[in-house]
Short mmCIF file of C-alpha atoms and ligand atoms in Angstrom, two decimals:
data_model
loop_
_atom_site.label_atom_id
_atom_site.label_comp_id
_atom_site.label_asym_id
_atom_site.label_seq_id
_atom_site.Cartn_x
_atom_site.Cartn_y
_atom_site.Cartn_z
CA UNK A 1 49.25 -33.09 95.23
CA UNK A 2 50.84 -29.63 96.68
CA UNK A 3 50.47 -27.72 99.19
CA UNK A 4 47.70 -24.73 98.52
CA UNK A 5 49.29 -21.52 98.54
CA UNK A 6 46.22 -19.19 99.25
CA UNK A 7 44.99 -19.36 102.26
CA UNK A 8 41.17 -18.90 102.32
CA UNK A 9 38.90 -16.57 104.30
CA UNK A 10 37.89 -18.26 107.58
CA UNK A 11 34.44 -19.74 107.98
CA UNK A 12 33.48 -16.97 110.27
CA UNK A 13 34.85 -14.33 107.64
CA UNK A 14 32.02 -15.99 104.72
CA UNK A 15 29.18 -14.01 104.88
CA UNK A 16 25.74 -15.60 106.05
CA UNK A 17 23.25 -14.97 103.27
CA UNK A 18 21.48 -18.36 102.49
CA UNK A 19 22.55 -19.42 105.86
CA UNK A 20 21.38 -18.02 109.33
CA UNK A 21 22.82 -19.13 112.52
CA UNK A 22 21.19 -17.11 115.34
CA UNK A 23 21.78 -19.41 118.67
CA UNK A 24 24.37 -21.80 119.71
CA UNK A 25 24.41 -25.28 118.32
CA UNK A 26 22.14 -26.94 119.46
CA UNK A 27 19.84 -24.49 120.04
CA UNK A 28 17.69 -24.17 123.36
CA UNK A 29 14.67 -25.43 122.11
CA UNK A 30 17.03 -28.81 120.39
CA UNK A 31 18.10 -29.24 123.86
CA UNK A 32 15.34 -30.10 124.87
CA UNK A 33 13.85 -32.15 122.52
CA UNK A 34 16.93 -33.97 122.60
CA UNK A 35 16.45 -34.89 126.45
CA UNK A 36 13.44 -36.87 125.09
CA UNK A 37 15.36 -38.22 122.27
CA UNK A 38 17.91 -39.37 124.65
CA UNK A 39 15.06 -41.21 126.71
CA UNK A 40 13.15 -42.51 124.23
CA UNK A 41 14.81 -43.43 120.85
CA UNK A 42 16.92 -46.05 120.53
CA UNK A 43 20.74 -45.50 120.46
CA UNK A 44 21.27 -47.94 117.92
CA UNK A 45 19.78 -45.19 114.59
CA UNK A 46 22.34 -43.05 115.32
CA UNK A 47 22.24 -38.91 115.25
CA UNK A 48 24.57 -37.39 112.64
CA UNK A 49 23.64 -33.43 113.62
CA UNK A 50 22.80 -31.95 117.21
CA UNK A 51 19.87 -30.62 115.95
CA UNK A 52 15.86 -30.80 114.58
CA UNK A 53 14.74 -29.71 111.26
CA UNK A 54 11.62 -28.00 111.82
CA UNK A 55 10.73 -27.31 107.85
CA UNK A 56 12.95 -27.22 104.71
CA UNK A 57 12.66 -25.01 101.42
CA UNK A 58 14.56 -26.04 98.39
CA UNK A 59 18.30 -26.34 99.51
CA UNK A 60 17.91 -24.50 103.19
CA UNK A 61 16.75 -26.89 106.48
CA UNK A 62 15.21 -24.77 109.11
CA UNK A 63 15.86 -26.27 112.86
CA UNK A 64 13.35 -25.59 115.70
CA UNK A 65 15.59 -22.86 116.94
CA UNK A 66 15.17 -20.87 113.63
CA UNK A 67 18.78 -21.77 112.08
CA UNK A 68 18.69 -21.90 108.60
CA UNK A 69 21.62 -24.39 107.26
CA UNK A 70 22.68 -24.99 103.14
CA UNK A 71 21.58 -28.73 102.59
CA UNK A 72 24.57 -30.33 101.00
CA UNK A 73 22.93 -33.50 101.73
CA UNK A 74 19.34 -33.68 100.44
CA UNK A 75 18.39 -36.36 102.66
CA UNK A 76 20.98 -38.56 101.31
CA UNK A 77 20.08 -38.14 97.33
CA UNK A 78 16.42 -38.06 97.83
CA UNK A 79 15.15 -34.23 97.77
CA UNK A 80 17.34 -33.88 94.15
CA UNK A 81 14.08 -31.82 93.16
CA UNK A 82 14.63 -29.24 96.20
CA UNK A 83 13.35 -29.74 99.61
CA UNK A 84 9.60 -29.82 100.39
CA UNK A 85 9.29 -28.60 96.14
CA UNK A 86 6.15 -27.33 95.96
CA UNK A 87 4.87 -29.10 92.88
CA UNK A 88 5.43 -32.43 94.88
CA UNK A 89 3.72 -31.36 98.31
CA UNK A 90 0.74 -29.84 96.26
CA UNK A 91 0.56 -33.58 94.56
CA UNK A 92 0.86 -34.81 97.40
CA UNK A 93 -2.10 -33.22 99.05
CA UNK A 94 -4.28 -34.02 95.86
CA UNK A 95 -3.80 -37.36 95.81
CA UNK A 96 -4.10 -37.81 100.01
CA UNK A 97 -7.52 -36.49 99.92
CA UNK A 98 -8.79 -39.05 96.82
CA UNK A 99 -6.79 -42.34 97.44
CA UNK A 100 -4.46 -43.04 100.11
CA UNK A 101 -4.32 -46.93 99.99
CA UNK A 102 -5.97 -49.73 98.28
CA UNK A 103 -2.97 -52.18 98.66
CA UNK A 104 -1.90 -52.08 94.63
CA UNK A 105 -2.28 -55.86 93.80
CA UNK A 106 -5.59 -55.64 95.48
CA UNK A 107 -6.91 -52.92 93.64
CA UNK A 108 -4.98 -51.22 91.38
CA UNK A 109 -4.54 -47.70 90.62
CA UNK A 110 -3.75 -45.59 87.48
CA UNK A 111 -0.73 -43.73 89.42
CA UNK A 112 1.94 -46.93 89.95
CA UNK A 113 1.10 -47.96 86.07
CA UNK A 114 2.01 -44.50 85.02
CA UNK A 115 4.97 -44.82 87.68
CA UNK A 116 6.16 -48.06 85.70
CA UNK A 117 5.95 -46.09 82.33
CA UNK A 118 8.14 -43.61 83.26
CA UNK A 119 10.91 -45.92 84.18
CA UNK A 120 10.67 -48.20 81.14
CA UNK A 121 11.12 -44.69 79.06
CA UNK A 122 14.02 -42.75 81.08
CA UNK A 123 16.08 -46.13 82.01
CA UNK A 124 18.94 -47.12 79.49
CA UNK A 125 17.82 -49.71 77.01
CA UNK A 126 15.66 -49.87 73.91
CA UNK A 127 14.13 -53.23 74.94
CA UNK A 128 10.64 -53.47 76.50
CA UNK A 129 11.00 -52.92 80.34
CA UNK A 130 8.70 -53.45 83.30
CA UNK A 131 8.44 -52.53 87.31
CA UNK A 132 7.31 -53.53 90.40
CA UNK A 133 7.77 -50.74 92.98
CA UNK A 134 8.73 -51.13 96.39
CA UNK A 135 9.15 -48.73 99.50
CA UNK A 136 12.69 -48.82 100.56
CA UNK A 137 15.75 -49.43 98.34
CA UNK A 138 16.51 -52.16 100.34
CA UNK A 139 13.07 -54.17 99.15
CA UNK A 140 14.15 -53.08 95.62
CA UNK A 141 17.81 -55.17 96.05
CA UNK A 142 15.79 -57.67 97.92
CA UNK A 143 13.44 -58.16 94.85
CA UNK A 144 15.80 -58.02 92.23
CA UNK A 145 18.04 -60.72 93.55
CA UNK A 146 14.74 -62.88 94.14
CA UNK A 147 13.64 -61.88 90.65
CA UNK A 148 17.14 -62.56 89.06
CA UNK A 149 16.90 -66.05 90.91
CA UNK A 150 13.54 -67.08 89.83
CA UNK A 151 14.71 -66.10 86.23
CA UNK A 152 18.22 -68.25 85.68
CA UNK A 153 17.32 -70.73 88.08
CA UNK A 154 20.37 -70.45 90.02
CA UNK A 155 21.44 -68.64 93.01
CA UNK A 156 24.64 -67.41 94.03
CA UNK A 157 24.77 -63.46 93.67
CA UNK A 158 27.94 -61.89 92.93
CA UNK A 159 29.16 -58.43 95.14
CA UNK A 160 31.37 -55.48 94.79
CA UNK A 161 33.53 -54.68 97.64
CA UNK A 162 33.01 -51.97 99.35
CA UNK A 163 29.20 -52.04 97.93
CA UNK A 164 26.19 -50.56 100.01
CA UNK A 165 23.16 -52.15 99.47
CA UNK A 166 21.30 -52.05 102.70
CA UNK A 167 20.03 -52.88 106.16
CA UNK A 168 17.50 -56.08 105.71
CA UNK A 169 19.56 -59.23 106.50
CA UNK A 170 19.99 -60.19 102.33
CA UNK A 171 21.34 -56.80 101.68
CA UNK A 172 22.91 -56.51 105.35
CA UNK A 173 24.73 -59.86 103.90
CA UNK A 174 25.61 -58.18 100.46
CA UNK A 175 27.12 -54.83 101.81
CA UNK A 176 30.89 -54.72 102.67
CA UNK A 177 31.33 -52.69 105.90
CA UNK A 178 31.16 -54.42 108.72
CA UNK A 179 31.28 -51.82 111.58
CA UNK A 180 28.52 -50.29 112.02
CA UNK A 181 25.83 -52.15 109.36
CA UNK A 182 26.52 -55.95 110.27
CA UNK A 183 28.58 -56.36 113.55
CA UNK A 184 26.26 -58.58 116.15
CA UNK A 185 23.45 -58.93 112.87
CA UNK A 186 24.73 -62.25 111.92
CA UNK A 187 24.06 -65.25 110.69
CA UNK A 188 24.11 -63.96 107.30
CA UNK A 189 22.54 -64.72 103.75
CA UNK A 190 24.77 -67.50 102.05
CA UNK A 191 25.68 -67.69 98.43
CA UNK A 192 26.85 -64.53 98.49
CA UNK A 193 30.45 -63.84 96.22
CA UNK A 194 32.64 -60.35 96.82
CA UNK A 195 35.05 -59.47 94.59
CA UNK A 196 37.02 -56.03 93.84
CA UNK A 197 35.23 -53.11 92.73
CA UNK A 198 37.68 -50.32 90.67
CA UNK A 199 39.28 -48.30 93.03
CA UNK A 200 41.68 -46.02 90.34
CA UNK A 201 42.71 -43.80 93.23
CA UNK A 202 43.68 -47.18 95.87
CA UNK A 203 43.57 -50.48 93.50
CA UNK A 204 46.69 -51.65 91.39
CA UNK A 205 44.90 -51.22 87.71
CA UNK A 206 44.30 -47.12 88.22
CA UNK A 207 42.54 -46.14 84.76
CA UNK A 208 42.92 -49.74 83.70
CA UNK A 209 39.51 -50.10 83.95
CA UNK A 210 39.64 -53.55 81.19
CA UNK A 211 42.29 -54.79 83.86
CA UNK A 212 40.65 -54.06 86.42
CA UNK A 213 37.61 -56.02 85.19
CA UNK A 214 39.68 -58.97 84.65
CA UNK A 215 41.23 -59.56 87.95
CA UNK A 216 37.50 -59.37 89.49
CA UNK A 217 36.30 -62.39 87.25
CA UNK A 218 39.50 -64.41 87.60
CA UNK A 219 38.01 -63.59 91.68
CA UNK A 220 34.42 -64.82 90.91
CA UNK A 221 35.81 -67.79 88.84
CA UNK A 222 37.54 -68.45 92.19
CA UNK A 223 34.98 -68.33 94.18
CA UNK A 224 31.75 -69.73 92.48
CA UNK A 225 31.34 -71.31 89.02
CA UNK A 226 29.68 -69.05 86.63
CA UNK A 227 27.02 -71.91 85.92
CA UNK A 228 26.00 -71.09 89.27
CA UNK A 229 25.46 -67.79 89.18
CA UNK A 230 22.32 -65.93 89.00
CA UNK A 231 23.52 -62.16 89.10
CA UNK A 232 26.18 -59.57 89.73
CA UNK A 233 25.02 -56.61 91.14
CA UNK A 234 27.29 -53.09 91.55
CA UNK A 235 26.21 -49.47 91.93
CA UNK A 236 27.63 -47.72 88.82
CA UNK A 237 29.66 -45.15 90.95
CA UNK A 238 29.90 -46.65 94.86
CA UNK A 239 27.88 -44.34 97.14
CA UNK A 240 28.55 -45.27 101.08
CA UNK A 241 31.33 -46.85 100.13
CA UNK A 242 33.32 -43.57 98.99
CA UNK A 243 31.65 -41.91 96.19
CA UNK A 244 34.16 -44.39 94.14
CA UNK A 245 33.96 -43.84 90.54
CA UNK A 246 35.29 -46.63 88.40
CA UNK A 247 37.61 -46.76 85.49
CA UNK A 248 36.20 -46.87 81.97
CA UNK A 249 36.09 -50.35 80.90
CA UNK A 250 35.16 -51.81 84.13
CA UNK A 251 31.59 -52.18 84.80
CA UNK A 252 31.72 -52.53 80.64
CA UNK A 253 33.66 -56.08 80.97
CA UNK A 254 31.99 -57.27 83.70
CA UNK A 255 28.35 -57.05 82.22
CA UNK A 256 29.96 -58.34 79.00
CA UNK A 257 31.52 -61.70 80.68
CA UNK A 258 27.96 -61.81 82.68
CA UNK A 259 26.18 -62.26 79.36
CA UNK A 260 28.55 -64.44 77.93
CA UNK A 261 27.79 -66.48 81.10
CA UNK A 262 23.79 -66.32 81.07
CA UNK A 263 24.43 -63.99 84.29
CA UNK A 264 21.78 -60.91 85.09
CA UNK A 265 24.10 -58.02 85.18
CA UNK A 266 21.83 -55.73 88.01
CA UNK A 267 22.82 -51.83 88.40
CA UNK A 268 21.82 -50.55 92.03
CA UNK A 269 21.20 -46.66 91.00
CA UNK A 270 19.29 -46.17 94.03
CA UNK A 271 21.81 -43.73 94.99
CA UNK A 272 23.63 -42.55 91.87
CA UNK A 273 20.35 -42.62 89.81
CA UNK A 274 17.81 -40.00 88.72
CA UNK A 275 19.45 -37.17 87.64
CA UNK A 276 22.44 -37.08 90.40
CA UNK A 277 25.30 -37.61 87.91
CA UNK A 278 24.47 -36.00 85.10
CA UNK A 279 22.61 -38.34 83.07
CA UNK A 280 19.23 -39.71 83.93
CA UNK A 281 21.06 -42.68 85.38
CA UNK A 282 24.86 -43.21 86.28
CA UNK A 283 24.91 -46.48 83.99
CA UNK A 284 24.59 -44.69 80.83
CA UNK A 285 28.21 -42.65 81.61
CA UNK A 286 29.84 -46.29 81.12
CA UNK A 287 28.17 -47.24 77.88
CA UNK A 288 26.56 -50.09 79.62
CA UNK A 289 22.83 -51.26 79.53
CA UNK A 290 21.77 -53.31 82.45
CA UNK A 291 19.21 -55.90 82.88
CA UNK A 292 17.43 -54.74 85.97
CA UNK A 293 18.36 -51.55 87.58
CA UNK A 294 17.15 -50.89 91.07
CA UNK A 295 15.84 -47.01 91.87
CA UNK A 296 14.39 -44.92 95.30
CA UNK A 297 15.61 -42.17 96.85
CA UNK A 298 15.07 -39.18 94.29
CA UNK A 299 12.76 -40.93 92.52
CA UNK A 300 10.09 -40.42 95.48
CA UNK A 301 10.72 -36.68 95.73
CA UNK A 302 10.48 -36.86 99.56
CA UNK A 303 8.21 -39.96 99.97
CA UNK A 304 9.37 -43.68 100.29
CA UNK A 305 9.64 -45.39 96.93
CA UNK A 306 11.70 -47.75 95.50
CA UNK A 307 11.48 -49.93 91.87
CA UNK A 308 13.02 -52.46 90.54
CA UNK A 309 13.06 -52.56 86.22
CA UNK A 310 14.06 -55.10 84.29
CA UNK A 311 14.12 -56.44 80.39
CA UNK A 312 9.93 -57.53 80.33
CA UNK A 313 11.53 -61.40 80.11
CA UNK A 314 13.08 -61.71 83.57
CA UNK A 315 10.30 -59.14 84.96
CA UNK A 316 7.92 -61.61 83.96
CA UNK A 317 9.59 -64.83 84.76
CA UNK A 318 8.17 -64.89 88.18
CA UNK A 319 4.67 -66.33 89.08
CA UNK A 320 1.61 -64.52 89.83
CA UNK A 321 1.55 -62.74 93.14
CA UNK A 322 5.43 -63.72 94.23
CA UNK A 323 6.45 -60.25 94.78
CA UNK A 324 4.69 -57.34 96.56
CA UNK A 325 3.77 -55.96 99.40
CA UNK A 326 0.60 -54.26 101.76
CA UNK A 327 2.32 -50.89 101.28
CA UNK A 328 4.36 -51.33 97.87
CA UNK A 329 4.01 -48.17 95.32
CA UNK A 330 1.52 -46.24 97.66
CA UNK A 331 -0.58 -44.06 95.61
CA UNK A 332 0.56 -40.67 97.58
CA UNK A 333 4.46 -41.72 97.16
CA UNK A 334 3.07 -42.63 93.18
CA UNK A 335 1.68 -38.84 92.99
CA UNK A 336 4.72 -37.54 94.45
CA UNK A 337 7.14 -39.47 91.84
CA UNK A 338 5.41 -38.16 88.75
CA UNK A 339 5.70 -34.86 90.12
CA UNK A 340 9.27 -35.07 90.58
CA UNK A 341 9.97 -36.90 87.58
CA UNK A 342 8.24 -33.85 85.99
CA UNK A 343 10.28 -31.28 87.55
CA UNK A 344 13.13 -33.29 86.58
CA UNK A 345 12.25 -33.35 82.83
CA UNK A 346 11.19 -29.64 82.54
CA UNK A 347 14.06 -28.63 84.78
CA UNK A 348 16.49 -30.79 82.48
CA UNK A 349 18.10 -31.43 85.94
CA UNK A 350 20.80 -34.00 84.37
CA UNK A 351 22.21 -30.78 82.89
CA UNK A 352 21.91 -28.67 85.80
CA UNK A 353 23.95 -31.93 87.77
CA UNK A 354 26.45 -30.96 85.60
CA UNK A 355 26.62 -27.51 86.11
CA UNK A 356 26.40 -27.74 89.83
CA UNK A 357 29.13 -30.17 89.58
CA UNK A 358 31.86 -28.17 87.34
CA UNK A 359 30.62 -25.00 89.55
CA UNK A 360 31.80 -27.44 92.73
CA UNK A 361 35.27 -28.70 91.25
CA UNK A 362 35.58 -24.96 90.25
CA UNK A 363 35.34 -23.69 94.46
CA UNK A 364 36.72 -27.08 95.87
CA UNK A 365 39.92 -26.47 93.49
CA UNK A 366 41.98 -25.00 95.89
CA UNK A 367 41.51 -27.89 99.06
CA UNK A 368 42.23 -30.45 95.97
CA UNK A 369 45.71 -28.91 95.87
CA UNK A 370 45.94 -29.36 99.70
CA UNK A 371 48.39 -32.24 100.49
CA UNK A 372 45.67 -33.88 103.13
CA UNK A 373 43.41 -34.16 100.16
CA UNK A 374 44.00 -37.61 97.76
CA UNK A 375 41.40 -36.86 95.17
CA UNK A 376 38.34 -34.83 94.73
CA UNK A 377 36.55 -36.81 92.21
CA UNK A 378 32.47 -38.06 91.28
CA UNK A 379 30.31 -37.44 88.60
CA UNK A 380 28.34 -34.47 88.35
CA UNK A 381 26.32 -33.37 91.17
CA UNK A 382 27.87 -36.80 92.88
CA UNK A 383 31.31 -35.52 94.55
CA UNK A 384 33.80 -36.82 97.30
CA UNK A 385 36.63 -35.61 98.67
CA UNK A 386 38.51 -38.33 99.74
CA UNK A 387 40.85 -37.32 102.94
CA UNK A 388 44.63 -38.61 103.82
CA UNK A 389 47.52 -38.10 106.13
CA UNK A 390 49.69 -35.66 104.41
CA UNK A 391 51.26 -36.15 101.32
CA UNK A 392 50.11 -40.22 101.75
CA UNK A 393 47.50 -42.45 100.77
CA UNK A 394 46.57 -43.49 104.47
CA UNK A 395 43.18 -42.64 105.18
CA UNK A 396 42.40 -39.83 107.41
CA UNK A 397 38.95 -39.95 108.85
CA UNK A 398 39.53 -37.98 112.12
CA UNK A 399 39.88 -34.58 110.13
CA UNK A 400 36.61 -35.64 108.34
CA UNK A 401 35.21 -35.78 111.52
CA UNK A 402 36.59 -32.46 112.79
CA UNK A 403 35.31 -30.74 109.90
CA UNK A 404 31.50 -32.36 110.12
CA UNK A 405 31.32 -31.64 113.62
CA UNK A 406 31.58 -27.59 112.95
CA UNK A 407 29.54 -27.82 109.59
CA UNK A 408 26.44 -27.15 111.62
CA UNK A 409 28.26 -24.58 113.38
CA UNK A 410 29.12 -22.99 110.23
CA UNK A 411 25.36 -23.65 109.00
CA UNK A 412 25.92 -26.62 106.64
CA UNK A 413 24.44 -30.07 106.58
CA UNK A 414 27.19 -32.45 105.22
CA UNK A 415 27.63 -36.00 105.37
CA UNK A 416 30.68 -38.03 104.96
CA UNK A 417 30.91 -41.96 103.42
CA UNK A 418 34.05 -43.86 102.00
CA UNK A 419 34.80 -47.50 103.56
CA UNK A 420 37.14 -45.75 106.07
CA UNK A 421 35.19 -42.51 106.57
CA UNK A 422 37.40 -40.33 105.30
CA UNK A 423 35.15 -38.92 102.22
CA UNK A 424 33.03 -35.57 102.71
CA UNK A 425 30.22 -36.43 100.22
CA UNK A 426 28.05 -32.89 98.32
CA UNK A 427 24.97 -34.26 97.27
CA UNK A 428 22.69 -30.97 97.12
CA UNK A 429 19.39 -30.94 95.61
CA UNK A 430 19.82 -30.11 91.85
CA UNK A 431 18.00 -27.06 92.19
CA UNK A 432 20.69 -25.50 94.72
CA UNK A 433 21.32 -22.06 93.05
CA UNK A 434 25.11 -21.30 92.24
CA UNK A 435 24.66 -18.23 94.83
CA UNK A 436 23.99 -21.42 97.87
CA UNK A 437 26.18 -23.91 96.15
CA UNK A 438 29.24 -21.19 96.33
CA UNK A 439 28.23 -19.94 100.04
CA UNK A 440 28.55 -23.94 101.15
CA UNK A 441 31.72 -24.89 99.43
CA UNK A 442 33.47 -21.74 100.34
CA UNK A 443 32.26 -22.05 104.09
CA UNK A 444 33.00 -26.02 104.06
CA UNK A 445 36.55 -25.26 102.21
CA UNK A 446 37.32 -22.57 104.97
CA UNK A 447 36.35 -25.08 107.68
CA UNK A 448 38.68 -27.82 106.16
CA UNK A 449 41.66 -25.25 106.11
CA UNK A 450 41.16 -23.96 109.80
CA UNK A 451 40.78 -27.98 110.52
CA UNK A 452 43.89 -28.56 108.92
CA UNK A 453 46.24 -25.70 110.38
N1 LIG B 1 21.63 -49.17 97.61
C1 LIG B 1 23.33 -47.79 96.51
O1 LIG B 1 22.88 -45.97 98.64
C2 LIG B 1 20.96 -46.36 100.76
C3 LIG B 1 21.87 -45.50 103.52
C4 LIG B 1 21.41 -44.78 104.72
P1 LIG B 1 17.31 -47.75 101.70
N2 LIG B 1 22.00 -45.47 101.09
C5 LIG B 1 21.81 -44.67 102.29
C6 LIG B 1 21.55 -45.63 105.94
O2 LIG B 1 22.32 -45.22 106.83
O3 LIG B 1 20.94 -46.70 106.01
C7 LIG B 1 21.20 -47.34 99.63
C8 LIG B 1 22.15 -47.09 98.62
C9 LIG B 1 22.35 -48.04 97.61
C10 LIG B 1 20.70 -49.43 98.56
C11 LIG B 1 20.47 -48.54 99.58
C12 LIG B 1 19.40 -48.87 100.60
O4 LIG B 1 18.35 -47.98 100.48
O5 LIG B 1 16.21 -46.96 101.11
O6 LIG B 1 18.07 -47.02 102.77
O7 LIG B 1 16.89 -49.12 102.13
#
């Protein structure tokens, strides 16, 4: 870590070309939707930006005020195939005016089965695969635990520190960070095991990955005996938790001692998966082939869907009719998933990830040498830069805060993650062009500087 020499424009001193910020933020006509908010939704969801998108286009939000702001944060991994992409709104459409709901395990429809074909072929693994699909990732960890259950008969679950896997009280129970997701939400699930997750940048092991590995079963043999467990689950790079990539040989030794165990090893890609890092799915960048993977977010292109797919065996362990759901695979969220999954396989977007990513190490190069920043790291289009007190590891979440409080100012839509909030997470659609992707991280970089002076 040293000190960057260059100093960079000032995020006035960028020019404004995909961007557009014509009133103050908020804008007079956010105002006053936001008296309303203020009255009528609750406090508890939380408002990230003081303002209302009003329509979106690829990687630009438009507020109701007519500010147009680079989306570095595609709805939290979901629009990877651009905002509102027209392929996926015109599906959309055509399917809403045939068949908006039949309730799938009621009548069925052609759309989920092609849905479920599509994930047996792009997830890793040569072995016959099935699905059920859900709505919200949440339901997808949900089922896969239940499923994993059901299959081994036993039913402790095993968890990664500093894992996100929801808000429903099982994966509530299963994600790390108490404050805000579980403080006042208790009792929680039982049976459920934490252990270290690979940390090169914080834990003891750094690129150890093998090492790493080790010291989290010596945890779980703590904690639970193996007979008794039914899965481990971990997100093959953490998302909320940091954007935390592990060391090679990790995730590898873990799903090797699960199977040596009779354990379902479960990857949650709901986050890291379709397309984001590179590769169809994050798992495939560690050599290792899960059991079950759980998807949503991109894979919905905008509409709420969720899946969890597993070797056929375990899939089909469970009895007739014990998972579902009224509104599970919804033929309009179906419609829009093959259209997205179609942009993303004529778009080769795991290639353009990569691209956007080297392009984003490339511009964020010179706030990596700054001494407040520990590590810009991720995998392809998948980045965090992780934030400390100078020339320290201590965590510095206040400047992260600084800096996302003027991105909207500045005409960016950022979000931050990492167990102590001090990560500024990019996750732009894949489609950003390298004309937006350069205006953002020069504008975000010049904010972080003028933060830091
Ligand atoms: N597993 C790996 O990233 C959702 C959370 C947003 P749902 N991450 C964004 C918020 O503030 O609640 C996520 C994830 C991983 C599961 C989930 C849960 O997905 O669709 O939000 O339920």
């Amino acid at each position: 870590m040293t000190t960057a020499t260059t100093t960079p424009t000032t995020a006035a001193d960028v020019p404004q070309v995909a961007r557009k910020i014509t009133t103050a933020i908020p804008g007079p006509r956010a105002l006053e939707i936001q008296k309303d908010y203020d009255r009528y939704v609750t406090a508890g969801v939380g408002q990230h930006e003081p303002i209302f998108a009003d329509s979106a286009s690829g990687a630009t939000i438009t507020d109701v005020d007519g500010n147009r702001f680079i989306d570095l944060a595609a709805g939290i991994a979901v629009a990877s195939v651009g905002n509102t992409a027209p392929e996926v709104t015109t599906a959309i459409q055509d399917q809403a005016t045939k068949l908006l709901h039949t309730c799938f395990a009621t009548t069925p429809y052609a759309g989920y089965v092609e849905v479920c074909k599509k994930l047996a072929e792009l997830t890793p693994g040569s072995f016959p695969k099935k699905s059920i699909l859900l709505n919200s990732g949440a339901e997808a960890v949900e089922n896969a635990v239940k499923i994993a259950r059901r299959y081994s008969g036993k039913s402790a679950v095993i968890v990664m520190e500093n894992a996100f896997h929801g808000r429903t009280n099982l994966t509530m129970s299963m994600t790390t960070k108490a404050s805000p997701y579980k403080a006042g939400f208790g009792g929680f699930a039982p049976d459920i095991y934490r252990v270290p997750f690979s940390y090169p940048l914080r834990d003891a092991f750094g690129a150890d990955g093998a090492a790493a590995a080790r010291a989290a079963i010596d945890k779980i043999r703590l904690l639970v005996d193996p007979g008794d467990v039914a899965a481990i689950i971990a997100e093959p790079v953490q998302g909320e938790g940091g954007f935390i990539v592990p060391a090679t040989g990790f995730l590898e030794g873990l799903l090797t001692w699960a199977h040596e165990n009779g354990i379902v090893y479960i990857s949650d890609e709901i986050q890291s998966g379709f397309c984001r890092t590179g590769e169809w799915f994050a798992s495939t960048h560690f050599a290792i082939v899960p059991d079950m993977i759980t998807t949503a977010k991109a894979i919905g292109g905008g509409m709420p869907l969720s899946a969890v797919t597993g070797r056929a065996e375990i899939m089909d362990s469970v009895q007739r009719g014990g998972i579902g759901g009224t509104y599970s695979g919804n033929p309009v969220s179906c419609a829009a998933a093959l259209a997205a999954i179609g942009i993303m396989e004529r778009e080769d977007l795991p290639a353009r990830a990569a691209h956007v990513g080297a392009l984003a190490d490339e511009l964020l190069a010179p706030l990596a040498a700054s001494s407040r920043v520990a590590e810009v790291r991720g995998l392809g289009a998948m980045i965090g830069i992780e934030f400390v007190k100078p020339g320290s590891l201590e965590p510095d979440g206040d400047i992260v805060r600084r800096i996302l409080a003027r991105a909207p100012q500045e005409g960016l839509i950022i979000l931050s993650c990492g167990i102590y909030g001090n990560v500024i997470r990019l996750l732009p659609p894949l489609t950003i062009s390298n004309e937006e992707l350069t205006e953002a991280v020069r504008t975000l970089s010049a904010i972080a500087f003028e933060e830091m002076a």
